[in-house]
Amino acid sequence: MKICGFLQKNNSVDESGRILRSFKDGAAKNLLSCDNGDPRFRRTETDFSNLFARDLLPAKNGEEPSLQFLLEIVEILTNYVRKTFDRSTKVLDFHHPHQLLEGMEGFNLELSDQPESLEQILVDCRDTLKYGVRTGHPRFFNQLSTGLDIVGLAGEWLTSTANTNMFTYEIAPVFVLMEQLTLKKMREIVGWPDGEGDGIFSPGGAISNMYSVMIARYKFFPVVKTKGMAAAPRLILFTSEHSHYSIKKTSAALGFGTENLILLNTDESGRSQNLHLFIPFPWFQGYVPMYVNATAGTTVYGAFDPINEIADICEKHNMWLHVDGAWGGGLLMSRKHRHKLNGVERANSVTWNPHKMMGVPLQCSAILGLLQGCNSMCAGYLFQQDKQYDVTYDTGDKAIQCGRHVDIFKFWLMWKAKGTVGFEQHIDKCLELSAYLYHKIKNREGFEMVFNGEPQHTNVCFWYLPPSLRNLPDGKERRERLHKVAPKIKALMMESGTTMVGYQPQGNKVNFFRMVISNPAATRSDIDFLVDEIERLGNDL
Amino acid sequence: MKICGFLQKNNSVDESGRILRSFKDGAAKNLLSCDNGDPRFRRTETDFSNLFARDLLPAKNGEEPSLQFLLEIVEILTNYVRKTFDRSTKVLDFHHPHQLLEGMEGFNLELSDQPESLEQILVDCRDTLKYGVRTGHPRFFNQLSTGLDIVGLAGEWLTSTANTNMFTYEIAPVFVLMEQLTLKKMREIVGWPDGEGDGIFSPGGAISNMYSVMIARYKFFPVVKTKGMAAAPRLILFTSEHSHYSIKKTSAALGFGTENLILLNTDESGRSQNLHLFIPFPWFQGYVPMYVNATAGTTVYGAFDPINEIADICEKHNMWLHVDGAWGGGLLMSRKHRHKLNGVERANSVTWNPHKMMGVPLQCSAILGLLQGCNSMCAGYLFQQDKQYDVTYDTGDKAIQCGRHVDIFKFWLMWKAKGTVGFEQHIDKCLELSAYLYHKIKNREGFEMVFNGEPQHTNVCFWYLPPSLRNLPDGKERRERLHKVAPKIKALMMESGTTMVGYQPQGNKVNFFRMVISNPAATRSDIDFLVDEIERLGNDL
């Protein structure tokens, strides 16, 4: 048996007999891939019970234990990846909070003063995954972000390893340039001439939407930056009642007040309407309508607001038009479906989350629009003007953050690997699947659609009526009982761990299921499975 | 030669001859670790030039290419980790933006419509790391966040693989509980009785500080949430002129206005003073002093504001006390140094970034304080009250974000692995190193300290005077020339790639170096190297 080079090198003068023993024992038991062309990439069977974090790099002789520890982690992770895509595994192994807190089979969440061995750390990693939810599982449909893209995952691993920060070109030269090129490409796809404009990746769609309101305010009332909201008239914002709740959070946070956010009602399919009724309104007491959010792909119905109609009104009355395409923006990549966002090129700002419909790992959200000036404070310790390089690439001062996580790389890498056409195929496929589901259940006994017509996005909203409810006349009792069906089925679903789909009420509509498809692993058989599972679990309710 | 089991399994009915060839060719050339106890973890020499993203999972027969691709990435990453800790490698290989944009040796940043082979993707990954900055290098001192913790890195890799979202217990059961337990532990360490209170991990210290102002406003003027800033009196915020610029950004963003943020001046060492002079001021026109930020560890000087003094005034005048311990909070883990934050237990809210002084990978920032109610909007599609589990664990509605990245796991895992004592040792060591630097240069020819006395934190601020400046009398010319020295040395440093340290002006002080130490890999020899390097590069200026 060969002893690998690294161990030999450290063999003689190793002051840490304990560490060496961990490897010698391993080597004696099993030694992997010494025939490897690259002598440095090999896994030995290491005794981690005798190793601690302090034995890893930068510790003396820390290289080999660090490598072995990371490879052991990679084994855990690749096993997890494999199982994620395996339909014979569960989506989750549900436990209540108190069960996990009490400690499942030795999985102790409490932190202590003394270190634990790396063996225990590896066990903790396995347990963390074991009791989690496989969001990449082909039958996980619970959120707008699903799936596990292998290239995206590799991108995230690299990002973590590079462990840097987006605020300056100085410490993130490549990532800063990737961000700029990718944002420009996105603006071109939105349809802004020559991809002109600006933008940034932010920590999620809610923050991107927050940026949109900040930059609108800065455009119309720059004085607010220095003098506060007291220096502006009372400003009115518009969004639809089906829009994402982040617009409301932003109204509260930025000092507008939620009462100054007018919720437009929607048509039956969830599309915003009646903005025109508000605008000629005699705006007394100095109220000024300033901002309209049009949603491209609402969270629950997947509806697309009529952007062109809204843009006409915004142009006429000098209001800011934001398009929240956090969920629907991905459709811009599809020649077949991008017409649903017609008019988006007239928006002043756009939110678009590649981590939703485009399958990019969390988090990856872009706000497109002119940010410069809005948030800048010119901190001297970061954004020195006397650096040796072109400091216009120091983009950090646009952000409300100081440090900013590198969200771009995985997206850039996926784009390289799939091409624009790869994203298009993924999106078209997801929409085909949702059409398949719609046609499968629209006339099926026990199923009732929440709104008529083929879904615009991949959202399919429906009630399941157990046989016991099917002959009840429409009325209070039926509504009350139906309201409880989806939560009950969902609870059973989570306990059996077979699939996951979301539910919620909306307006005066009692709890219904909202199926969404963004998972590249999902197939028609998974849709069939979901429908069967709902019937199986709900039949006796 | 053995053919590994997986290949055999897929051998007969493989419809994708191309994929199979990629592996057969590899297998024929080289086949690694078939003796591995676990038959699934092995690396084959794969021809990635013939493989594309579409061949990876969830593609049919995608498991083996996915595994091989991930292992290839891991090889790239572990090589990078190894080099990061190797002092014979450079910290960076500097190129100007236009050079990288023009394409370095085939490294093409542009995105295209068609997919690239996985071979090219791997090359792109290598190039991305090659032209980046090794923030974990023992001689990288440029930011407050430095170092590369191996356990933290493993934690991030796992987090990426789990690819989930913090908003509900439903899809992040383990991570949500880890966050709660860790935040409670941090509150105990702050000194709040029984660790009571609340908190959240946010995307960086700037956002954490933003939360502090939001929750202060909600406490005193909850009406702002619904009616906007117009419903409140004019509110005044205080912070010191040395505090982080995020307080200013927040004043602008939340609608207070930067002019309503009063910048307190500081003593010679950067500690905030004179708050007491402002408070008895006759606050005409309805101005109300509401919020004071005390910084524990300023960005440039590392100064600790006198929290107890400030707390006395805040208590007396009913103002919110926030402690921005983004940088200095870590010292709470050290029995020797935590006295510098005496009084922090009297704060209403605290920012504390484990990704700075505690060496946790980016990003990891906590805001501690009562958030509930401030941002909640009770979105029905996420925070259903009729779920089967205890929905008080659905903590997402506290946040201004909707989706929220899992920042907790790497920190929890590091805490498990190091224990509280491990963090303490790291912090004590960094402070010892900075004392070493201070004593080394305080009387050294050509060096001049920016402020007197031993540094409170690891910040050591100093000018280097090249021989040509040493005999110049104090005055305009000397100041102007000295102002240019640090940028010149920094540029030379980046071009030679040997080390990195920050510089900036502060108030009326011309450009000086700010050395900070948070890197666990740094030793006295690295400090010696930095000093020698500054002398070497600056001697002839």
PDB file of C-alpha atoms in Angstrom, chain A residues 30 32 36 38 41 43 57-58 63 67 74-75 78 82 85 95-97 100-101 108-113 115-116 121 124-125 128 131 133 135 142-143 147 153 156-158 160-164 167 169-171 173-175 177-178 181 185 203 206 217 225-230 234 244-245 248-249 252-260 299 361-363 375 377 379-381 384 386 388-389 393 397 399-402 405 409 412 415-421 487 490-491 494 503-504 511 520-521, chain B residues 32 36-38 40-41 43 57-58 63 67 74-75 78 82 85 95-97 100-101 108-113 115-116 121 124-125 128 131 133 135 142-143 147 153 156-158 160-164 167 169-171 173-175 177-178 181 185 203 206 217 225-230 234 244-245 249 252-260 299 361-363 375 377 379-381 384 386 388-389 393 397 399-402 405 409 412 415-421 487 490-491 494 503-504 511 520-521:
ATOM      1  CA  ASN A  30      -8.024   2.490   3.659  1.00  0.00           C
ATOM      2  CA  LEU A  32      -8.066   6.130  -1.721  1.00  0.00           C
ATOM      3  CA  ASN A  36      -4.870   9.679  -9.110  1.00  0.00           C
ATOM      4  CA  ASP A  38      -3.284  14.652  -9.405  1.00  0.00           C
ATOM      5  CA  PHE A  41      -6.955  15.156  -4.525  1.00  0.00           C
ATOM      6  CA  ARG A  43      -9.703  11.012   0.349  1.00  0.00           C
ATOM      7  CA  LEU A  57      -5.978  25.601   8.386  1.00  0.00           C
ATOM      8  CA  PRO A  58      -4.387  27.962   9.247  1.00  0.00           C
ATOM      9  CA  GLU A  63      -3.782  21.315   5.124  1.00  0.00           C
ATOM     10  CA  LEU A  67      -8.833  18.797   2.752  1.00  0.00           C
ATOM     11  CA  VAL A  74     -18.650  16.996  -0.133  1.00  0.00           C
ATOM     12  CA  GLU A  75     -19.561  13.367   0.231  1.00  0.00           C
ATOM     13  CA  THR A  78     -23.316  14.886  -3.050  1.00  0.00           C
ATOM     14  CA  ARG A  82     -28.426  12.440  -5.343  1.00  0.00           C
ATOM     15  CA  PHE A  85     -33.488  13.994  -7.345  1.00  0.00           C
ATOM     16  CA  HIS A  95     -41.049  17.252  12.934  1.00  0.00           C
ATOM     17  CA  HIS A  96     -42.617  19.856  15.141  1.00  0.00           C
ATOM     18  CA  PRO A  97     -40.417  22.607  16.572  1.00  0.00           C
ATOM     19  CA  LEU A 100     -36.389  19.209  17.091  1.00  0.00           C
ATOM     20  CA  LEU A 101     -35.657  21.390  20.107  1.00  0.00           C
ATOM     21  CA  ASN A 108     -28.470  18.810  19.750  1.00  0.00           C
ATOM     22  CA  LEU A 109     -29.060  22.348  18.512  1.00  0.00           C
ATOM     23  CA  GLU A 110     -27.697  24.041  21.635  1.00  0.00           C
ATOM     24  CA  LEU A 111     -24.384  25.864  21.461  1.00  0.00           C
ATOM     25  CA  SER A 112     -21.745  25.288  24.065  1.00  0.00           C
ATOM     26  CA  ASP A 113     -18.576  26.878  25.360  1.00  0.00           C
ATOM     27  CA  PRO A 115     -15.561  22.762  20.961  1.00  0.00           C
ATOM     28  CA  GLU A 116     -16.985  19.610  19.486  1.00  0.00           C
ATOM     29  CA  ILE A 121     -19.629  18.428  13.234  1.00  0.00           C
ATOM     30  CA  ASP A 124     -24.477  17.702  12.737  1.00  0.00           C
ATOM     31  CA  CYS A 125     -24.234  18.406   9.013  1.00  0.00           C
ATOM     32  CA  THR A 128     -29.215  19.320   9.450  1.00  0.00           C
ATOM     33  CA  TYR A 131     -34.441  17.203   9.111  1.00  0.00           C
ATOM     34  CA  VAL A 133     -36.749  20.147   3.316  1.00  0.00           C
ATOM     35  CA  THR A 135     -36.393  22.121  -2.091  1.00  0.00           C
ATOM     36  CA  ASN A 142     -44.264  24.890  -2.271  1.00  0.00           C
ATOM     37  CA  GLN A 143     -42.562  28.152  -3.221  1.00  0.00           C
ATOM     38  CA  GLY A 147     -35.145  23.151  -7.875  1.00  0.00           C
ATOM     39  CA  LEU A 153     -24.724  25.026  -6.966  1.00  0.00           C
ATOM     40  CA  GLU A 156     -22.400  29.052  -4.987  1.00  0.00           C
ATOM     41  CA  TRP A 157     -19.670  26.789  -3.682  1.00  0.00           C
ATOM     42  CA  LEU A 158     -17.135  28.892  -5.533  1.00  0.00           C
ATOM     43  CA  SER A 160     -18.431  30.874  -0.677  1.00  0.00           C
ATOM     44  CA  THR A 161     -14.833  29.912  -1.216  1.00  0.00           C
ATOM     45  CA  ALA A 162     -13.948  33.289  -2.701  1.00  0.00           C
ATOM     46  CA  ASN A 163     -15.685  34.846   0.340  1.00  0.00           C
ATOM     47  CA  THR A 164     -15.600  38.433  -0.787  1.00  0.00           C
ATOM     48  CA  PHE A 167     -18.668  46.937  -2.581  1.00  0.00           C
ATOM     49  CA  TYR A 169     -13.700  46.544  -7.642  1.00  0.00           C
ATOM     50  CA  GLU A 170     -10.650  46.421  -5.414  1.00  0.00           C
ATOM     51  CA  ILE A 171     -11.689  43.230  -3.682  1.00  0.00           C
ATOM     52  CA  PRO A 173     -12.849  42.726  -9.607  1.00  0.00           C
ATOM     53  CA  VAL A 174     -14.267  39.804 -11.524  1.00  0.00           C
ATOM     54  CA  PHE A 175     -17.599  39.692  -9.747  1.00  0.00           C
ATOM     55  CA  LEU A 177     -17.622  43.165 -13.898  1.00  0.00           C
ATOM     56  CA  MET A 178     -19.835  40.098 -14.159  1.00  0.00           C
ATOM     57  CA  LEU A 181     -22.345  42.801 -17.871  1.00  0.00           C
ATOM     58  CA  LYS A 185     -27.852  42.045 -20.680  1.00  0.00           C
ATOM     59  CA  PRO A 203     -31.006  40.569  -1.159  1.00  0.00           C
ATOM     60  CA  ALA A 206     -38.700  42.854  -1.390  1.00  0.00           C
ATOM     61  CA  ARG A 217     -38.738  59.467  -4.591  1.00  0.00           C
ATOM     62  CA  LYS A 225     -32.631  62.701   1.104  1.00  0.00           C
ATOM     63  CA  THR A 226     -31.433  65.607   3.196  1.00  0.00           C
ATOM     64  CA  LYS A 227     -34.591  67.068   4.722  1.00  0.00           C
ATOM     65  CA  GLY A 228     -36.775  64.030   5.155  1.00  0.00           C
ATOM     66  CA  MET A 229     -40.334  63.305   4.148  1.00  0.00           C
ATOM     67  CA  ALA A 230     -41.453  66.496   5.856  1.00  0.00           C
ATOM     68  CA  ARG A 234     -47.940  63.820   0.829  1.00  0.00           C
ATOM     69  CA  HIS A 244     -46.639  41.374  -3.286  1.00  0.00           C
ATOM     70  CA  TYR A 245     -46.782  42.505   0.336  1.00  0.00           C
ATOM     71  CA  LYS A 248     -46.756  47.607   1.666  1.00  0.00           C
ATOM     72  CA  LYS A 249     -43.700  46.915   3.831  1.00  0.00           C
ATOM     73  CA  ALA A 252     -44.229  51.633   5.981  1.00  0.00           C
ATOM     74  CA  ALA A 253     -40.448  51.486   6.155  1.00  0.00           C
ATOM     75  CA  LEU A 254     -39.642  54.450   3.939  1.00  0.00           C
ATOM     76  CA  GLY A 255     -42.010  56.753   5.767  1.00  0.00           C
ATOM     77  CA  PHE A 256     -44.894  56.986   3.268  1.00  0.00           C
ATOM     78  CA  GLY A 257     -47.330  55.091   5.479  1.00  0.00           C
ATOM     79  CA  THR A 258     -49.402  52.141   4.355  1.00  0.00           C
ATOM     80  CA  GLU A 259     -52.530  54.317   4.164  1.00  0.00           C
ATOM     81  CA  ASN A 260     -50.890  56.291   1.404  1.00  0.00           C
ATOM     82  CA  THR A 299     -47.586  35.768  -6.237  1.00  0.00           C
ATOM     83  CA  PRO A 361     -30.056  29.244  -6.322  1.00  0.00           C
ATOM     84  CA  LEU A 362     -31.169  31.617  -3.585  1.00  0.00           C
ATOM     85  CA  GLN A 363     -30.562  34.516  -3.483  1.00  0.00           C
ATOM     86  CA  ASN A 375     -28.169  56.345  -1.677  1.00  0.00           C
ATOM     87  CA  MET A 377     -22.806  58.896   0.919  1.00  0.00           C
ATOM     88  CA  ALA A 379     -17.638  56.969   2.498  1.00  0.00           C
ATOM     89  CA  GLY A 380     -13.978  57.858   2.408  1.00  0.00           C
ATOM     90  CA  TYR A 381     -12.676  54.583   3.745  1.00  0.00           C
ATOM     91  CA  GLN A 384     -11.487  56.686  -2.273  1.00  0.00           C
ATOM     92  CA  ASP A 386      -7.523  58.549  -5.606  1.00  0.00           C
ATOM     93  CA  GLN A 388      -5.109  53.653  -9.218  1.00  0.00           C
ATOM     94  CA  TYR A 389      -7.997  52.115 -11.174  1.00  0.00           C
ATOM     95  CA  TYR A 393     -16.392  50.395 -11.046  1.00  0.00           C
ATOM     96  CA  ASP A 397     -22.284  53.374  -2.888  1.00  0.00           C
ATOM     97  CA  ALA A 399     -26.622  50.268  -2.373  1.00  0.00           C
ATOM     98  CA  ILE A 400     -28.369  50.702   0.946  1.00  0.00           C
ATOM     99  CA  GLN A 401     -26.086  47.927   2.084  1.00  0.00           C
ATOM    100  CA  CYS A 402     -22.407  48.406   2.776  1.00  0.00           C
ATOM    101  CA  HIS A 405     -23.047  39.291  -0.815  1.00  0.00           C
ATOM    102  CA  PHE A 409     -21.542  34.470  -9.914  1.00  0.00           C
ATOM    103  CA  TRP A 412     -23.457  34.320 -14.604  1.00  0.00           C
ATOM    104  CA  TRP A 415     -26.052  31.707 -18.127  1.00  0.00           C
ATOM    105  CA  LYS A 416     -22.716  30.686 -19.614  1.00  0.00           C
ATOM    106  CA  ALA A 417     -23.574  27.024 -19.187  1.00  0.00           C
ATOM    107  CA  LYS A 418     -27.164  27.081 -20.443  1.00  0.00           C
ATOM    108  CA  GLY A 419     -27.099  30.026 -22.782  1.00  0.00           C
ATOM    109  CA  THR A 420     -30.112  32.265 -23.155  1.00  0.00           C
ATOM    110  CA  VAL A 421     -31.736  29.375 -25.006  1.00  0.00           C
ATOM    111  CA  PRO A 487     -54.688  23.124   5.468  1.00  0.00           C
ATOM    112  CA  LYS A 490     -51.229  20.126   3.500  1.00  0.00           C
ATOM    113  CA  ALA A 491     -50.624  18.907   7.039  1.00  0.00           C
ATOM    114  CA  MET A 494     -46.084  17.231   5.166  1.00  0.00           C
ATOM    115  CA  TYR A 503     -52.296  27.142  -0.032  1.00  0.00           C
ATOM    116  CA  GLN A 504     -53.820  30.422   1.086  1.00  0.00           C
ATOM    117  CA  ASN A 511     -58.206  28.518   1.328  1.00  0.00           C
ATOM    118  CA  PRO A 520     -36.606  21.864 -13.675  1.00  0.00           C
ATOM    119  CA  ALA A 521     -36.841  18.358 -12.232  1.00  0.00           C
TER     120      ALA A 521
ATOM    121  CA  LEU B  32      -9.950   6.670  -9.465  1.00  0.00           C
ATOM    122  CA  ASN B  36     -13.171   3.200  -2.020  1.00  0.00           C
ATOM    123  CA  GLY B  37     -15.244   1.781   0.794  1.00  0.00           C
ATOM    124  CA  ASP B  38     -18.125   3.903  -0.420  1.00  0.00           C
ATOM    125  CA  ARG B  40     -20.379   6.229  -4.870  1.00  0.00           C
ATOM    126  CA  PHE B  41     -17.677   8.730  -4.104  1.00  0.00           C
ATOM    127  CA  ARG B  43     -13.695  10.754  -9.417  1.00  0.00           C
ATOM    128  CA  LEU B  57     -29.355  16.322 -13.137  1.00  0.00           C
ATOM    129  CA  PRO B  58     -32.302  16.243 -13.519  1.00  0.00           C
ATOM    130  CA  GLU B  63     -26.236  11.615 -11.810  1.00  0.00           C
ATOM    131  CA  LEU B  67     -21.162  14.101  -9.442  1.00  0.00           C
ATOM    132  CA  VAL B  74     -14.229  20.773  -5.516  1.00  0.00           C
ATOM    133  CA  GLU B  75     -10.750  20.099  -6.811  1.00  0.00           C
ATOM    134  CA  THR B  78      -9.587  22.930  -2.593  1.00  0.00           C
ATOM    135  CA  ARG B  82      -4.563  25.521  -0.262  1.00  0.00           C
ATOM    136  CA  PHE B  85      -3.000  29.880   2.998  1.00  0.00           C
ATOM    137  CA  HIS B  95      -5.710  43.914 -13.583  1.00  0.00           C
ATOM    138  CA  HIS B  96      -7.556  47.037 -14.547  1.00  0.00           C
ATOM    139  CA  PRO B  97     -11.241  46.797 -15.449  1.00  0.00           C
ATOM    140  CA  LEU B 100     -10.431  42.055 -17.709  1.00  0.00           C
ATOM    141  CA  LEU B 101     -13.194  43.296 -19.986  1.00  0.00           C
ATOM    142  CA  ASN B 108     -14.501  35.977 -21.762  1.00  0.00           C
ATOM    143  CA  LEU B 109     -16.985  37.621 -19.417  1.00  0.00           C
ATOM    144  CA  GLU B 110     -19.665  38.159 -22.054  1.00  0.00           C
ATOM    145  CA  LEU B 111     -22.822  36.059 -21.948  1.00  0.00           C
ATOM    146  CA  SER B 112     -24.106  34.365 -25.028  1.00  0.00           C
ATOM    147  CA  ASP B 113     -27.267  32.756 -26.325  1.00  0.00           C
ATOM    148  CA  PRO B 115     -24.474  27.075 -24.034  1.00  0.00           C
ATOM    149  CA  GLU B 116     -20.821  26.481 -23.357  1.00  0.00           C
ATOM    150  CA  ILE B 121     -17.376  26.303 -17.389  1.00  0.00           C
ATOM    151  CA  ASP B 124     -14.278  29.958 -16.259  1.00  0.00           C
ATOM    152  CA  CYS B 125     -14.313  28.915 -12.617  1.00  0.00           C
ATOM    153  CA  THR B 128     -12.702  33.671 -11.837  1.00  0.00           C
ATOM    154  CA  TYR B 131      -8.253  37.104 -11.224  1.00  0.00           C
ATOM    155  CA  VAL B 133      -8.560  38.558  -4.479  1.00  0.00           C
ATOM    156  CA  THR B 135      -9.421  37.457   1.112  1.00  0.00           C
ATOM    157  CA  ASN B 142      -7.852  45.288   3.540  1.00  0.00           C
ATOM    158  CA  GLN B 143     -11.285  44.944   5.118  1.00  0.00           C
ATOM    159  CA  GLY B 147      -9.850  35.064   6.601  1.00  0.00           C
ATOM    160  CA  LEU B 153     -16.799  27.299   4.439  1.00  0.00           C
ATOM    161  CA  GLU B 156     -21.730  27.664   3.388  1.00  0.00           C
ATOM    162  CA  TRP B 157     -21.399  24.776   0.994  1.00  0.00           C
ATOM    163  CA  LEU B 158     -24.093  22.950   2.896  1.00  0.00           C
ATOM    164  CA  SER B 160     -26.026  26.402  -0.801  1.00  0.00           C
ATOM    165  CA  THR B 161     -26.893  22.758  -1.255  1.00  0.00           C
ATOM    166  CA  ALA B 162     -29.926  23.008   1.004  1.00  0.00           C
ATOM    167  CA  ASN B 163     -30.942  26.077  -1.038  1.00  0.00           C
ATOM    168  CA  THR B 164     -33.826  27.201   1.109  1.00  0.00           C
ATOM    169  CA  PHE B 167     -39.197  32.934   5.937  1.00  0.00           C
ATOM    170  CA  TYR B 169     -40.411  26.997   9.633  1.00  0.00           C
ATOM    171  CA  GLU B 170     -42.222  25.027   6.950  1.00  0.00           C
ATOM    172  CA  ILE B 171     -39.297  25.067   4.551  1.00  0.00           C
ATOM    173  CA  PRO B 173     -37.232  24.029  10.156  1.00  0.00           C
ATOM    174  CA  VAL B 174     -33.698  23.381  11.318  1.00  0.00           C
ATOM    175  CA  PHE B 175     -32.264  26.718  10.225  1.00  0.00           C
ATOM    176  CA  LEU B 177     -34.457  26.962  15.173  1.00  0.00           C
ATOM    177  CA  MET B 178     -30.700  27.448  14.868  1.00  0.00           C
ATOM    178  CA  LEU B 181     -31.095  29.606  19.617  1.00  0.00           C
ATOM    179  CA  LYS B 185     -27.185  33.103  23.020  1.00  0.00           C
ATOM    180  CA  PRO B 203     -27.924  41.101   4.903  1.00  0.00           C
ATOM    181  CA  ALA B 206     -26.024  48.542   7.206  1.00  0.00           C
ATOM    182  CA  ARG B 217     -39.531  54.758  15.287  1.00  0.00           C
ATOM    183  CA  LYS B 225     -46.323  52.710   9.851  1.00  0.00           C
ATOM    184  CA  THR B 226     -49.772  53.566   8.571  1.00  0.00           C
ATOM    185  CA  LYS B 227     -49.719  57.339   8.158  1.00  0.00           C
ATOM    186  CA  GLY B 228     -46.127  58.018   7.223  1.00  0.00           C
ATOM    187  CA  MET B 229     -43.572  60.430   8.602  1.00  0.00           C
ATOM    188  CA  ALA B 230     -46.029  63.277   8.164  1.00  0.00           C
ATOM    189  CA  ARG B 234     -39.659  66.101  13.212  1.00  0.00           C
ATOM    190  CA  HIS B 244     -20.483  54.091   9.961  1.00  0.00           C
ATOM    191  CA  TYR B 245     -22.037  55.790   6.947  1.00  0.00           C
ATOM    192  CA  LYS B 249     -27.936  56.142   4.483  1.00  0.00           C
ATOM    193  CA  ALA B 252     -32.083  59.275   4.003  1.00  0.00           C
ATOM    194  CA  ALA B 253     -33.864  56.056   3.114  1.00  0.00           C
ATOM    195  CA  LEU B 254     -36.366  55.964   5.955  1.00  0.00           C
ATOM    196  CA  GLY B 255     -37.482  59.535   5.379  1.00  0.00           C
ATOM    197  CA  PHE B 256     -35.796  61.314   8.304  1.00  0.00           C
ATOM    198  CA  GLY B 257     -33.368  63.252   6.110  1.00  0.00           C
ATOM    199  CA  THR B 258     -29.641  63.394   6.629  1.00  0.00           C
ATOM    200  CA  GLU B 259     -29.896  66.911   8.019  1.00  0.00           C
ATOM    201  CA  ASN B 260     -31.898  65.538  10.908  1.00  0.00           C
ATOM    202  CA  THR B 299     -14.715  51.578  11.177  1.00  0.00           C
ATOM    203  CA  PRO B 361     -17.855  33.847   6.097  1.00  0.00           C
ATOM    204  CA  LEU B 362     -19.809  36.661   4.474  1.00  0.00           C
ATOM    205  CA  GLN B 363     -22.599  37.394   5.137  1.00  0.00           C
ATOM    206  CA  ASN B 375     -42.641  45.340   9.687  1.00  0.00           C
ATOM    207  CA  MET B 377     -47.934  42.658   7.079  1.00  0.00           C
ATOM    208  CA  ALA B 379     -49.109  37.921   4.067  1.00  0.00           C
ATOM    209  CA  GLY B 380     -51.685  35.168   3.741  1.00  0.00           C
ATOM    210  CA  TYR B 381     -49.788  33.058   1.264  1.00  0.00           C
ATOM    211  CA  GLN B 384     -51.086  31.106   7.304  1.00  0.00           C
ATOM    212  CA  ASP B 386     -54.018  27.521  10.274  1.00  0.00           C
ATOM    213  CA  GLN B 388     -50.390  22.275  11.707  1.00  0.00           C
ATOM    214  CA  TYR B 389     -47.330  23.460  13.612  1.00  0.00           C
ATOM    215  CA  TYR B 393     -41.709  29.892  14.489  1.00  0.00           C
ATOM    216  CA  ASP B 397     -42.816  38.680   8.859  1.00  0.00           C
ATOM    217  CA  ALA B 399     -38.113  41.182   8.204  1.00  0.00           C
ATOM    218  CA  ILE B 400     -38.225  43.870   5.563  1.00  0.00           C
ATOM    219  CA  GLN B 401     -37.217  41.076   3.227  1.00  0.00           C
ATOM    220  CA  CYS B 402     -39.563  38.372   2.058  1.00  0.00           C
ATOM    221  CA  HIS B 405     -30.844  33.887   2.743  1.00  0.00           C
ATOM    222  CA  PHE B 409     -25.855  27.762   9.496  1.00  0.00           C
ATOM    223  CA  TRP B 412     -23.923  27.883  14.181  1.00  0.00           C
ATOM    224  CA  TRP B 415     -19.775  27.908  17.147  1.00  0.00           C
ATOM    225  CA  LYS B 416     -20.295  24.168  17.603  1.00  0.00           C
ATOM    226  CA  ALA B 417     -16.834  23.467  16.248  1.00  0.00           C
ATOM    227  CA  LYS B 418     -14.875  26.156  18.091  1.00  0.00           C
ATOM    228  CA  GLY B 419     -16.983  26.643  21.164  1.00  0.00           C
ATOM    229  CA  THR B 420     -17.317  30.047  22.749  1.00  0.00           C
ATOM    230  CA  VAL B 421     -13.730  29.631  23.901  1.00  0.00           C
ATOM    231  CA  PRO B 487      -2.575  55.761  -2.353  1.00  0.00           C
ATOM    232  CA  LYS B 490      -1.384  50.928  -2.034  1.00  0.00           C
ATOM    233  CA  ALA B 491      -1.279  50.962  -5.834  1.00  0.00           C
ATOM    234  CA  MET B 494      -1.774  45.816  -5.410  1.00  0.00           C
ATOM    235  CA  TYR B 503      -6.176  53.770   3.605  1.00  0.00           C
ATOM    236  CA  GLN B 504      -8.406  56.812   3.822  1.00  0.00           C
ATOM    237  CA  ASN B 511      -4.665  59.815   3.802  1.00  0.00           C
ATOM    238  CA  PRO B 520      -6.999  33.990  11.881  1.00  0.00           C
ATOM    239  CA  ALA B 521      -4.153  33.128   9.514  1.00  0.00           C
TER     240      ALA B 521
END
